[in-house]
PDB file of C-alpha atoms in Angstrom:
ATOM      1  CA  UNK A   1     -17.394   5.547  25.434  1.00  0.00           C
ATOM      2  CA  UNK A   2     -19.766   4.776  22.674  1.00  0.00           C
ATOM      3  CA  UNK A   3     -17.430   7.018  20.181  1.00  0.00           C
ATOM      4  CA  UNK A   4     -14.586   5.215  21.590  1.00  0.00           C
ATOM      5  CA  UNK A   5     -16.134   1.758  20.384  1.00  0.00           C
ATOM      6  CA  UNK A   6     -17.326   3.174  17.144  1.00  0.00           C
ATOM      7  CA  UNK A   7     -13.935   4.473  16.284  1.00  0.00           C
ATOM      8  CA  UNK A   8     -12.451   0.605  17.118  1.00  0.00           C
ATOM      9  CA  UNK A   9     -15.126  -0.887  15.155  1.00  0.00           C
ATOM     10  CA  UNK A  10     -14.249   1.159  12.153  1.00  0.00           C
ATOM     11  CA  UNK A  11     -10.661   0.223  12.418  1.00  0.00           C
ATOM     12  CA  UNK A  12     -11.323  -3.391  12.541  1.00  0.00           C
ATOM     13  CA  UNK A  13     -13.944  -3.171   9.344  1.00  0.00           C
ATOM     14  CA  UNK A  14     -10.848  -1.373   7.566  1.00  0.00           C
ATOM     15  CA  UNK A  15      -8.012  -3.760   8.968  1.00  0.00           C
ATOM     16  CA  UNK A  16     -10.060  -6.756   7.820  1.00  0.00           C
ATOM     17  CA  UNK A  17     -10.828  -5.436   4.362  1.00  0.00           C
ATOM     18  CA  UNK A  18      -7.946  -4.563   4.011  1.00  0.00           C
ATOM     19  CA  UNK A  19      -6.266  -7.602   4.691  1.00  0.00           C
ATOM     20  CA  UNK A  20      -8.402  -9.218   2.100  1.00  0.00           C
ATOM     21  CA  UNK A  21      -7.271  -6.855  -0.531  1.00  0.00           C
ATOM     22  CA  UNK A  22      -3.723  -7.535   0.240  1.00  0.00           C
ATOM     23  CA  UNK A  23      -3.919 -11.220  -0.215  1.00  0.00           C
ATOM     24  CA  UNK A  24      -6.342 -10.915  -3.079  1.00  0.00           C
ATOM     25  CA  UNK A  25      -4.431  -8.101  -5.336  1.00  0.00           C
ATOM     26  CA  UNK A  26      -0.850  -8.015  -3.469  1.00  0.00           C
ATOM     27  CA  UNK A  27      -1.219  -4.464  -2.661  1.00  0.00           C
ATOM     28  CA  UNK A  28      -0.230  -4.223   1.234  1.00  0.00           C
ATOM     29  CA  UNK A  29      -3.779  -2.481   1.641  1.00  0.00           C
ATOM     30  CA  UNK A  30      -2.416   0.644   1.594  1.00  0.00           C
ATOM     31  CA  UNK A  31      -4.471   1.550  -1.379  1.00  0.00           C
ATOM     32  CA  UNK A  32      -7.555   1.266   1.035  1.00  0.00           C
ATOM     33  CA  UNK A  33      -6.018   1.943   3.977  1.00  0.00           C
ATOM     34  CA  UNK A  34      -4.604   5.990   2.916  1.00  0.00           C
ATOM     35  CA  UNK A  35      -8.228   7.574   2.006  1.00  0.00           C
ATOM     36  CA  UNK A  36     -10.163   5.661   4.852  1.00  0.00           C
ATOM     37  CA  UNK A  37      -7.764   6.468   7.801  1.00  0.00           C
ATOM     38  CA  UNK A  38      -7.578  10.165   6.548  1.00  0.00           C
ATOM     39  CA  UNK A  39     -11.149  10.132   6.712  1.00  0.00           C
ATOM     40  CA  UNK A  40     -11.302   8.563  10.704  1.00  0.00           C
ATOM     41  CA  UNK A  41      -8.650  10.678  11.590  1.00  0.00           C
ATOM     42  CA  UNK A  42      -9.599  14.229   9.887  1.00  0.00           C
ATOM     43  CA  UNK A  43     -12.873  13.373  11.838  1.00  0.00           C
ATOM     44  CA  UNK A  44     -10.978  12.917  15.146  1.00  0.00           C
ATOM     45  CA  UNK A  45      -9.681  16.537  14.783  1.00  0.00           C
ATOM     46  CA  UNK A  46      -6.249  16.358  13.320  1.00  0.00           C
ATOM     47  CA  UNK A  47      -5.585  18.530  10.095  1.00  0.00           C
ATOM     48  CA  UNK A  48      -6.331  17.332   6.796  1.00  0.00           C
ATOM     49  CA  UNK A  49      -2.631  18.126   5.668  1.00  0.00           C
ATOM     50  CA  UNK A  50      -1.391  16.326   8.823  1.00  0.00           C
ATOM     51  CA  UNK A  51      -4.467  12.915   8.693  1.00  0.00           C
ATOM     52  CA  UNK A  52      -2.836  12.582   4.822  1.00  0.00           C
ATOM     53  CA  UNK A  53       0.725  12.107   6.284  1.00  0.00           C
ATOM     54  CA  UNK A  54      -0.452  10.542   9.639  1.00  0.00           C
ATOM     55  CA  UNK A  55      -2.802   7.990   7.770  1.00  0.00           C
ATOM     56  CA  UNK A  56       0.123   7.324   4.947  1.00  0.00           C
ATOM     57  CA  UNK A  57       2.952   5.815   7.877  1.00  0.00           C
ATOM     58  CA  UNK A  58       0.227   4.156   9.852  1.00  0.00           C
ATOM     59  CA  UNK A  59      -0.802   2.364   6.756  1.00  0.00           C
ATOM     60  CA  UNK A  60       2.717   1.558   6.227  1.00  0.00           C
ATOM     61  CA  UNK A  61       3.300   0.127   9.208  1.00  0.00           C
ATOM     62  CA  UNK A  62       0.386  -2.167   9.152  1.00  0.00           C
ATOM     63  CA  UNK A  63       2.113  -3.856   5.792  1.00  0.00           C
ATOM     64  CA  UNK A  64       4.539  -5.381   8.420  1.00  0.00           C
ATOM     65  CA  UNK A  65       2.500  -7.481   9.527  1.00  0.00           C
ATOM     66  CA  UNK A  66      -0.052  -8.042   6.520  1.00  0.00           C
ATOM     67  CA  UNK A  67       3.062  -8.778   4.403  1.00  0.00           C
ATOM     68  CA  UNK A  68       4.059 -11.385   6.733  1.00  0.00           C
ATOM     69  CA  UNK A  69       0.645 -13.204   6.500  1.00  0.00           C
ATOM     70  CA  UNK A  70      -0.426 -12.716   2.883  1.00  0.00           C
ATOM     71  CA  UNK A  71       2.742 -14.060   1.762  1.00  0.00           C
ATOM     72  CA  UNK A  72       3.061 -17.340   3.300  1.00  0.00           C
ATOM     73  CA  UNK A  73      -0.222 -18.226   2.321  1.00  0.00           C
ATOM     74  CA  UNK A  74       1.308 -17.460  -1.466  1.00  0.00           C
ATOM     75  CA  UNK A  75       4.121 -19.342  -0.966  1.00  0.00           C
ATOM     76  CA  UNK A  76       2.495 -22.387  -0.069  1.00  0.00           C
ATOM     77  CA  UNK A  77       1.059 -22.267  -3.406  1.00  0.00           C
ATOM     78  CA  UNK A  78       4.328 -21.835  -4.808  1.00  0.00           C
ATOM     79  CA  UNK A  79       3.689 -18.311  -6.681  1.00  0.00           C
ATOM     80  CA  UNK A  80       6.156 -16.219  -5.402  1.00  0.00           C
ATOM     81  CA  UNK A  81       9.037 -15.859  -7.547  1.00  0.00           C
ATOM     82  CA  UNK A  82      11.949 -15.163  -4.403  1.00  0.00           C
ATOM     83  CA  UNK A  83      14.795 -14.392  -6.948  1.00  0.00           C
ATOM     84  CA  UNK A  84      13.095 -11.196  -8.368  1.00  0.00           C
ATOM     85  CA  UNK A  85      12.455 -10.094  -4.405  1.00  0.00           C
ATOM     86  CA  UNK A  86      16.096 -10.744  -3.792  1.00  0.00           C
ATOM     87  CA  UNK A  87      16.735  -8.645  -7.270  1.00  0.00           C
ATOM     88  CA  UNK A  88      14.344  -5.880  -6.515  1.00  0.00           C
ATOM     89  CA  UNK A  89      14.910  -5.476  -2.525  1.00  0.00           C
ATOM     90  CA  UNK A  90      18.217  -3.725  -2.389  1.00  0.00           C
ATOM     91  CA  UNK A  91      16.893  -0.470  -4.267  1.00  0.00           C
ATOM     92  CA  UNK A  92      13.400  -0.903  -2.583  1.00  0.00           C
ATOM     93  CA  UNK A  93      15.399  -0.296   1.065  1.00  0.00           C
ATOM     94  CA  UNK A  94      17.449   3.037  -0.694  1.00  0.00           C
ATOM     95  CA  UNK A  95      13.770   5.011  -2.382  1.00  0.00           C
ATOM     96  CA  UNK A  96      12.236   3.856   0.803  1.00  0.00           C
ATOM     97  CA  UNK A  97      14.845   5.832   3.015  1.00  0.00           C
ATOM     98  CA  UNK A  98      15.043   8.339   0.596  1.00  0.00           C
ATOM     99  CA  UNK A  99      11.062   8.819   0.769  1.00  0.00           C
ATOM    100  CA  UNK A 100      10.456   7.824   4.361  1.00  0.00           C
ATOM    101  CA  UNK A 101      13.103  10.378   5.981  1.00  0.00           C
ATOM    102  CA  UNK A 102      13.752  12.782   3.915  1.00  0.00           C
ATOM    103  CA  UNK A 103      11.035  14.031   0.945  1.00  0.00           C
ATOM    104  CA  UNK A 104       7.878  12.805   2.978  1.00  0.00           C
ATOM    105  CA  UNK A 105       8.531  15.306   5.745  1.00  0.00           C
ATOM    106  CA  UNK A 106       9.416  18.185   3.284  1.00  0.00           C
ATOM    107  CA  UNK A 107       6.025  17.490   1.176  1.00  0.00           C
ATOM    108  CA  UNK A 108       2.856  19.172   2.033  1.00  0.00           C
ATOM    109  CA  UNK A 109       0.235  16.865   3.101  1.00  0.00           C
ATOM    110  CA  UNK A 110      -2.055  18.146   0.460  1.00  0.00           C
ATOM    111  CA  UNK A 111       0.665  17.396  -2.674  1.00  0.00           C
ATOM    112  CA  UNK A 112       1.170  14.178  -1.083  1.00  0.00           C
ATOM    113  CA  UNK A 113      -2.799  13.294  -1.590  1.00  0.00           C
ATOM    114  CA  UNK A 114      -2.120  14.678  -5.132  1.00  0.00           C
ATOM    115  CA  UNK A 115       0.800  12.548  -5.835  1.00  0.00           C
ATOM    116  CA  UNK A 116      -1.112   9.470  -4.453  1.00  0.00           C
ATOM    117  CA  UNK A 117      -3.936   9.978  -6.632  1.00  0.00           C
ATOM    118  CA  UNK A 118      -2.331  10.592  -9.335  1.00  0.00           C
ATOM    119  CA  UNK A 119      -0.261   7.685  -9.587  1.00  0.00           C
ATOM    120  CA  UNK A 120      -2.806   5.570  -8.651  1.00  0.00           C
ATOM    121  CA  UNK A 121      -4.968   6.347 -11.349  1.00  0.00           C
ATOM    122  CA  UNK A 122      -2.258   5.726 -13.546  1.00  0.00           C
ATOM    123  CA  UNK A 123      -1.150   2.104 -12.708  1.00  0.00           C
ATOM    124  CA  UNK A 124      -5.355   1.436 -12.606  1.00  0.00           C
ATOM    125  CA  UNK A 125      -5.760   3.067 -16.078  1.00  0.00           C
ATOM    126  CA  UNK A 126      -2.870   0.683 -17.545  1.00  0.00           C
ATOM    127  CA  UNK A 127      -4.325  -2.224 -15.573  1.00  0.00           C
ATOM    128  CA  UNK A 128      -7.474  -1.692 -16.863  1.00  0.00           C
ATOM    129  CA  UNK A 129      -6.217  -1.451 -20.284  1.00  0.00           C
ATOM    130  CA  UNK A 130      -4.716  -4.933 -20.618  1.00  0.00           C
ATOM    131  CA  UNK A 131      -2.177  -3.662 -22.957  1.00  0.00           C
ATOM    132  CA  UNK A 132      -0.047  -7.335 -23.982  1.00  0.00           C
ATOM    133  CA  UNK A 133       3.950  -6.998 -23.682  1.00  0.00           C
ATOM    134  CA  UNK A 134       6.305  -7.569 -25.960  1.00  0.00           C
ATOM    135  CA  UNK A 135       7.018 -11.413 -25.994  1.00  0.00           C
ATOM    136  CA  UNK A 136      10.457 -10.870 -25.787  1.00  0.00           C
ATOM    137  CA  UNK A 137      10.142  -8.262 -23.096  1.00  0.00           C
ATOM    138  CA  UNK A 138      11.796  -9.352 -20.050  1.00  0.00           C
ATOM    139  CA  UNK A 139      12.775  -8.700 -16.212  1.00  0.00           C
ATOM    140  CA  UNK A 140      15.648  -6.318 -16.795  1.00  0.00           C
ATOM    141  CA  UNK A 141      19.606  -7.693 -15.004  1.00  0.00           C
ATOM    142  CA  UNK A 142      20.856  -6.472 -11.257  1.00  0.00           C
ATOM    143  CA  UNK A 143      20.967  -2.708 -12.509  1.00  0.00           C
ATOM    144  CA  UNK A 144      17.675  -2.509 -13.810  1.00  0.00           C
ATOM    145  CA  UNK A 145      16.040  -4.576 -10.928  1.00  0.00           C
ATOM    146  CA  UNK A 146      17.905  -1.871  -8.527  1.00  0.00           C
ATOM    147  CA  UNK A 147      16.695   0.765 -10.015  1.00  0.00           C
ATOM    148  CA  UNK A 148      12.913  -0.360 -11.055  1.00  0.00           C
ATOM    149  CA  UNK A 149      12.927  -1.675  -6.799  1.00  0.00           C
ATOM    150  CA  UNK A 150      14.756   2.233  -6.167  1.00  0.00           C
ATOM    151  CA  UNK A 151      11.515   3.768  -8.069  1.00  0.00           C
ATOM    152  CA  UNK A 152       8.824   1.288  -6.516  1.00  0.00           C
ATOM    153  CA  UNK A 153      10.051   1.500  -2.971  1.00  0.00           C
ATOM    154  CA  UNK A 154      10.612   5.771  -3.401  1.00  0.00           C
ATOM    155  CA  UNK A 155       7.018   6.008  -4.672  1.00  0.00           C
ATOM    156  CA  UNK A 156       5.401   3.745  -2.082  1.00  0.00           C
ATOM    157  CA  UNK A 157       7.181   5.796   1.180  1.00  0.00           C
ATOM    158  CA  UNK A 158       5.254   8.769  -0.408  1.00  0.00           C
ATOM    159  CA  UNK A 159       1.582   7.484  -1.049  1.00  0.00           C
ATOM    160  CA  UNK A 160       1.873   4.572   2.039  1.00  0.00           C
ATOM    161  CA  UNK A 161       1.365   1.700   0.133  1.00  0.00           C
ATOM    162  CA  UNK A 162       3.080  -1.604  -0.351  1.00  0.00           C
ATOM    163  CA  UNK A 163       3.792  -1.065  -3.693  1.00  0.00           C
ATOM    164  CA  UNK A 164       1.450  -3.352  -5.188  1.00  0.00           C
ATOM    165  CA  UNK A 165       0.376  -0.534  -7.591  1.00  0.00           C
ATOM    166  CA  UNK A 166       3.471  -0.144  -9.239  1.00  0.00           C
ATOM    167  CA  UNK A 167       5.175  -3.681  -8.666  1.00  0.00           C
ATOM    168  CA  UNK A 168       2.251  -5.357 -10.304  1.00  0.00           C
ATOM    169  CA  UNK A 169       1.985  -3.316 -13.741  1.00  0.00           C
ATOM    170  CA  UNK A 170       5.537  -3.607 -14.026  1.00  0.00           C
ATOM    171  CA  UNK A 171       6.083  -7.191 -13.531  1.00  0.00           C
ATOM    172  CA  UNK A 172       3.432  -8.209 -16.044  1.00  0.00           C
ATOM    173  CA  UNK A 173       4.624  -5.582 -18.257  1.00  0.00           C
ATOM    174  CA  UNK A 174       7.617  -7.570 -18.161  1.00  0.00           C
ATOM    175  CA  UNK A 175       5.770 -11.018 -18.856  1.00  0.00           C
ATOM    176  CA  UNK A 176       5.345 -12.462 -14.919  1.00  0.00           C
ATOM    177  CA  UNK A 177       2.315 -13.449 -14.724  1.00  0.00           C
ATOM    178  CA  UNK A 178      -0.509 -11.785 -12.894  1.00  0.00           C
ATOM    179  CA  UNK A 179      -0.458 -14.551 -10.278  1.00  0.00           C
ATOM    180  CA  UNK A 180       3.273 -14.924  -9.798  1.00  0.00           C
ATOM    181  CA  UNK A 181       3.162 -11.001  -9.953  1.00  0.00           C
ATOM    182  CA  UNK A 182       0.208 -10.423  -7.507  1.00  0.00           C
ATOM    183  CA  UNK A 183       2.178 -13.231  -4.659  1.00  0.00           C
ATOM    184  CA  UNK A 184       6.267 -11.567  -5.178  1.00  0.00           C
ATOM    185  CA  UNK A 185       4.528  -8.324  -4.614  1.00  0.00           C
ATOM    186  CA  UNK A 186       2.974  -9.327  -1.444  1.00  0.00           C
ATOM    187  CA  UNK A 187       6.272 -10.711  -0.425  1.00  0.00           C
ATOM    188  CA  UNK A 188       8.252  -7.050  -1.597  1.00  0.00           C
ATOM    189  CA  UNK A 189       5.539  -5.754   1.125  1.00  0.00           C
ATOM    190  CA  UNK A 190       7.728  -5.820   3.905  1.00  0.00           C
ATOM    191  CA  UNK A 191      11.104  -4.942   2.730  1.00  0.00           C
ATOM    192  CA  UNK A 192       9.374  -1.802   1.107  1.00  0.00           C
ATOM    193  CA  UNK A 193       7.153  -1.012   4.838  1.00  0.00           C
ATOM    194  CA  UNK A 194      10.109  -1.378   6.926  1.00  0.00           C
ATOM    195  CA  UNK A 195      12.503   1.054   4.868  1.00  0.00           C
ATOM    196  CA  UNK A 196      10.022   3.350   4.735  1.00  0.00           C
ATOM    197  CA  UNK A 197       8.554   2.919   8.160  1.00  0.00           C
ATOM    198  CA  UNK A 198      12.037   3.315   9.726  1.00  0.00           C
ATOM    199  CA  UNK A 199      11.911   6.737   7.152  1.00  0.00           C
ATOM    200  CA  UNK A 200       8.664   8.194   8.781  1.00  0.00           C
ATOM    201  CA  UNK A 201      10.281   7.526  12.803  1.00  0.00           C
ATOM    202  CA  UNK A 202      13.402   9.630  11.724  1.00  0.00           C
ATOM    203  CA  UNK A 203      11.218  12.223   9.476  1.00  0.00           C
ATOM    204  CA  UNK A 204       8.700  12.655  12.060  1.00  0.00           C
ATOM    205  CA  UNK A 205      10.069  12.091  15.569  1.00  0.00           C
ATOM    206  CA  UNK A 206      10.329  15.454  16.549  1.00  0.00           C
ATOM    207  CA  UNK A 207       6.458  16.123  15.369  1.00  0.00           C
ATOM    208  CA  UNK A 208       4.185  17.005  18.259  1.00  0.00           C
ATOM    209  CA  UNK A 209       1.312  14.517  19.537  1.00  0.00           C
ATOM    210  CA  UNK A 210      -1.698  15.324  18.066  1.00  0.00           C
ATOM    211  CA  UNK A 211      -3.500  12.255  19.720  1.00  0.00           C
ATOM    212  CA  UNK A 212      -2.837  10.285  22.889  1.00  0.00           C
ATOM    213  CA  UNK A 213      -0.803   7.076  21.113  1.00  0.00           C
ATOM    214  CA  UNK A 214       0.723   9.175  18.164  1.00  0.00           C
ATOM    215  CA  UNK A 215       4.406   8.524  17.702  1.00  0.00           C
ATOM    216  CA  UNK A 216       5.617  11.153  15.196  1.00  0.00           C
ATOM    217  CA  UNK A 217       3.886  10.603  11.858  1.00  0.00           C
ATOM    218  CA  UNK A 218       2.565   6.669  13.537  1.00  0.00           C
ATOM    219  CA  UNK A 219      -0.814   6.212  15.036  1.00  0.00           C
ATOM    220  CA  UNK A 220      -0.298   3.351  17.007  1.00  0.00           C
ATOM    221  CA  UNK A 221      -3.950   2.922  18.401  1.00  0.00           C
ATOM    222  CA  UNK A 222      -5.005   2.232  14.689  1.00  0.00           C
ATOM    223  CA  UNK A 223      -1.764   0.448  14.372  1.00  0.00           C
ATOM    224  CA  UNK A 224      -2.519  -2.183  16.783  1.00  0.00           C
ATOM    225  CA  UNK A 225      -6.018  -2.945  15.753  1.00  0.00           C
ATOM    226  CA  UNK A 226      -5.694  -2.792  11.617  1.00  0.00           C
ATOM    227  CA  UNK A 227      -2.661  -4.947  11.808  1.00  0.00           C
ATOM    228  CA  UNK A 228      -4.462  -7.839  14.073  1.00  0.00           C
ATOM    229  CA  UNK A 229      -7.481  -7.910  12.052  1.00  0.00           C
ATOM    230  CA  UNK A 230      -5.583  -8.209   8.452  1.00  0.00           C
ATOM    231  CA  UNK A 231      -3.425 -10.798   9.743  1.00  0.00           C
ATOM    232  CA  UNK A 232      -6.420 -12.787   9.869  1.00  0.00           C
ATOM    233  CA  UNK A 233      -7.882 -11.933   6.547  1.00  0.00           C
ATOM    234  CA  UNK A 234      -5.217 -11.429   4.172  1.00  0.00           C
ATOM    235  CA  UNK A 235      -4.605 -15.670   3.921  1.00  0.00           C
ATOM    236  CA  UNK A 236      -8.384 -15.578   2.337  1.00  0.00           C
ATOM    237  CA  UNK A 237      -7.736 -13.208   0.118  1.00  0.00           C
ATOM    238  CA  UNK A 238      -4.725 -14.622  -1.243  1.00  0.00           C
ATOM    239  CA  UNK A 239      -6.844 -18.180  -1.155  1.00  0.00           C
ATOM    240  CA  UNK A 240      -9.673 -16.057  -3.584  1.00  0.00           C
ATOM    241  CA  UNK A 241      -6.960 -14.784  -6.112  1.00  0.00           C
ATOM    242  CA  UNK A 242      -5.457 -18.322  -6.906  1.00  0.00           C
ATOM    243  CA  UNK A 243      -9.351 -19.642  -7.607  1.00  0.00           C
ATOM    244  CA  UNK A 244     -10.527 -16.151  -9.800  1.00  0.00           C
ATOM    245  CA  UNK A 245      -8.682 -15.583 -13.459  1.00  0.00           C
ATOM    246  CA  UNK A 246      -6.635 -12.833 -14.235  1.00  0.00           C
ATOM    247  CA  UNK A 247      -8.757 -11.066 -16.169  1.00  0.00           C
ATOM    248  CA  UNK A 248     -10.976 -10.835 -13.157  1.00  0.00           C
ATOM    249  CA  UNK A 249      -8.070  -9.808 -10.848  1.00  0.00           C
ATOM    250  CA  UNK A 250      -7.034  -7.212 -13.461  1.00  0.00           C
ATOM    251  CA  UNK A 251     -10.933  -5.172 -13.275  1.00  0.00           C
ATOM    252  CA  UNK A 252     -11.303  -5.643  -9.385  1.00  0.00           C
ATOM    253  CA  UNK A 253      -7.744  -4.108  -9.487  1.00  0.00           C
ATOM    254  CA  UNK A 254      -8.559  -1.039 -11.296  1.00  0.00           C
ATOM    255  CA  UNK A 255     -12.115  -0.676 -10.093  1.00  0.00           C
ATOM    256  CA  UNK A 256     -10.784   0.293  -6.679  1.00  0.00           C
ATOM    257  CA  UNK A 257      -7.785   1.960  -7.721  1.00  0.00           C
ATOM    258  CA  UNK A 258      -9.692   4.488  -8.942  1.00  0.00           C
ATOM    259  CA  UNK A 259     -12.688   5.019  -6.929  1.00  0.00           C
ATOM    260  CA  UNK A 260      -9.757   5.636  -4.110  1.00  0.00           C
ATOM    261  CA  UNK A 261      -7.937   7.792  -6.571  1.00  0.00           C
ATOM    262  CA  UNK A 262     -10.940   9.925  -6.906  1.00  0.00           C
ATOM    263  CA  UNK A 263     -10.913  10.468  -2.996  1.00  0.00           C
ATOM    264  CA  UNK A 264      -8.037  11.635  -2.651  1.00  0.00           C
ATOM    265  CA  UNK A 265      -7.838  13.997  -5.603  1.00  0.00           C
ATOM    266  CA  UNK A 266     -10.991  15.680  -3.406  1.00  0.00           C
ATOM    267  CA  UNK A 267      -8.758  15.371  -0.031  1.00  0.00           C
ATOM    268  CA  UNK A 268      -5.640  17.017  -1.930  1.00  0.00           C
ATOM    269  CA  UNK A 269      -7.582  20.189  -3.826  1.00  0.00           C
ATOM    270  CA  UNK A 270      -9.634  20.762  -0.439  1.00  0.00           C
ATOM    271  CA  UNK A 271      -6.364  21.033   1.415  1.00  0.00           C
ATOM    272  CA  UNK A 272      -4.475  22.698  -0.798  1.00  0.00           C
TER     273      UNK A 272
END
């Protein structure tokens, strides 16, 4: 019984945190979510290969309902820009398919901690960087929105994220500013979790439970509670970001990005 407790009171710590961090940076909190939920479940007895993949669609799933929350408390302030969502959704629904259903289940759980490393130290090593765009560099037409939202929603049904780690660097690389980008890619969250999430129910449903509540490649124990408690934080984190400046943002961005990048490098080589 006391494990029992334990293991909700480490769900609710990560669900609140990361909650925050999805109103704060506009990342869906899968960026925290990934490593940490490996980590509970790995220590609950599933594989490592299997936690990777198990902990990647729970996390996605959560960003349902974190989405939901983070983003109206943007939108109040007026910072999300709602025609680049309605530009970028479209090919965020086709990569998240693609990912969700088809490559996900084919991937090794160990390349899949590789991939999510990888790419996450990348988008926190040009964060970090600061580089300044062109000043004539803009959002590209319908193609090029369909295919950057194709790319962002493939990559995120692969690492579990919302997408926050490639839909921020891009839109400020294409002069949106790190407000306006950090609140649209709160509110490309959900189309990119529910593509994808739909993905990981048709990938996984014939997988065998591993734990009592497991639905294919969905935990939905951790579900339940991660989603509940960053409903309730993600509208203060989105309330910090509008009163902290972007260069600020931009450091807490890529100080966690890679600290979690470094985990899962570890998770990926020891399973591999």
């Amino acid at each position: 019984m006391n494990l029992e407790w334990l293991f909700f009171a480490e769900l609710l710590l990560l669900g609140s945190c990361t909650g925050f961090l999805a109103g704060l940076l506009g990342i869906g909190g899968g960026m925290l979510m990934v490593p940490f939920l490996t980590l509970i479940l790995s220590h609950r007895g599933v594989p490592d290969g299997l936690a990777v993949k198990m902990a990647i669609a729970t996390s996605m799933a959560t960003i349902l309902f974190t989405s939901i929350s983070s983003v109206r408390a943007h939108h109040k302030r007026g910072a999300v820009k709602w025609g680049l969502v309605r530009g970028l959704a479209p090919g965020i629904v086709i990569g998240g398919l693609i990912a969700g259903a088809g490559v996900f289940a084919l991937l090794k759980g160990a390349w899949l901690a590789l991939v999510f490393a990888l790419f996450v130290g990348f988008s926190a090593t040009q964060m970090l960087l600061d580089k300044k765009p062109a000043p004539s560099r803009q959002i590209p037409g319908p193609l090029g929105q369909t295919a950057a939202g194709s790319g962002i929603g493939f990559v995120s049904g692969l690492v579990g994220a919302g997408g926050g780690f490639v839909s921020v660097p891009f839109m400020t690389w294409c002069n949106v500013s790190m407000h306006n980008a950090v609140a649209t890619s709160a509110a490309l969250g959900f189309p990119i979790a529910l593509a994808n999430t739909v993905g990981y129910l048709v990938g996984g449903w014939s997988l065998p439970q591993v734990l009592p509540g497991a639905l294919g490649y969905l935990y939905l124990p951790a579900l339940g509670v991660i989603a509940a408690a960053s409903v309730l934080f993600a509208p203060l984190g989105a309330k910090a970001a509008h009163a902290m400046n972007v260069r600020q943002l931009k450091r807490a961005f890529a100080g966690m990005l890679y600290l979690l990048a470094a985990y899962m490098l570890y998770k990926g080589l020891a399973a591999a």
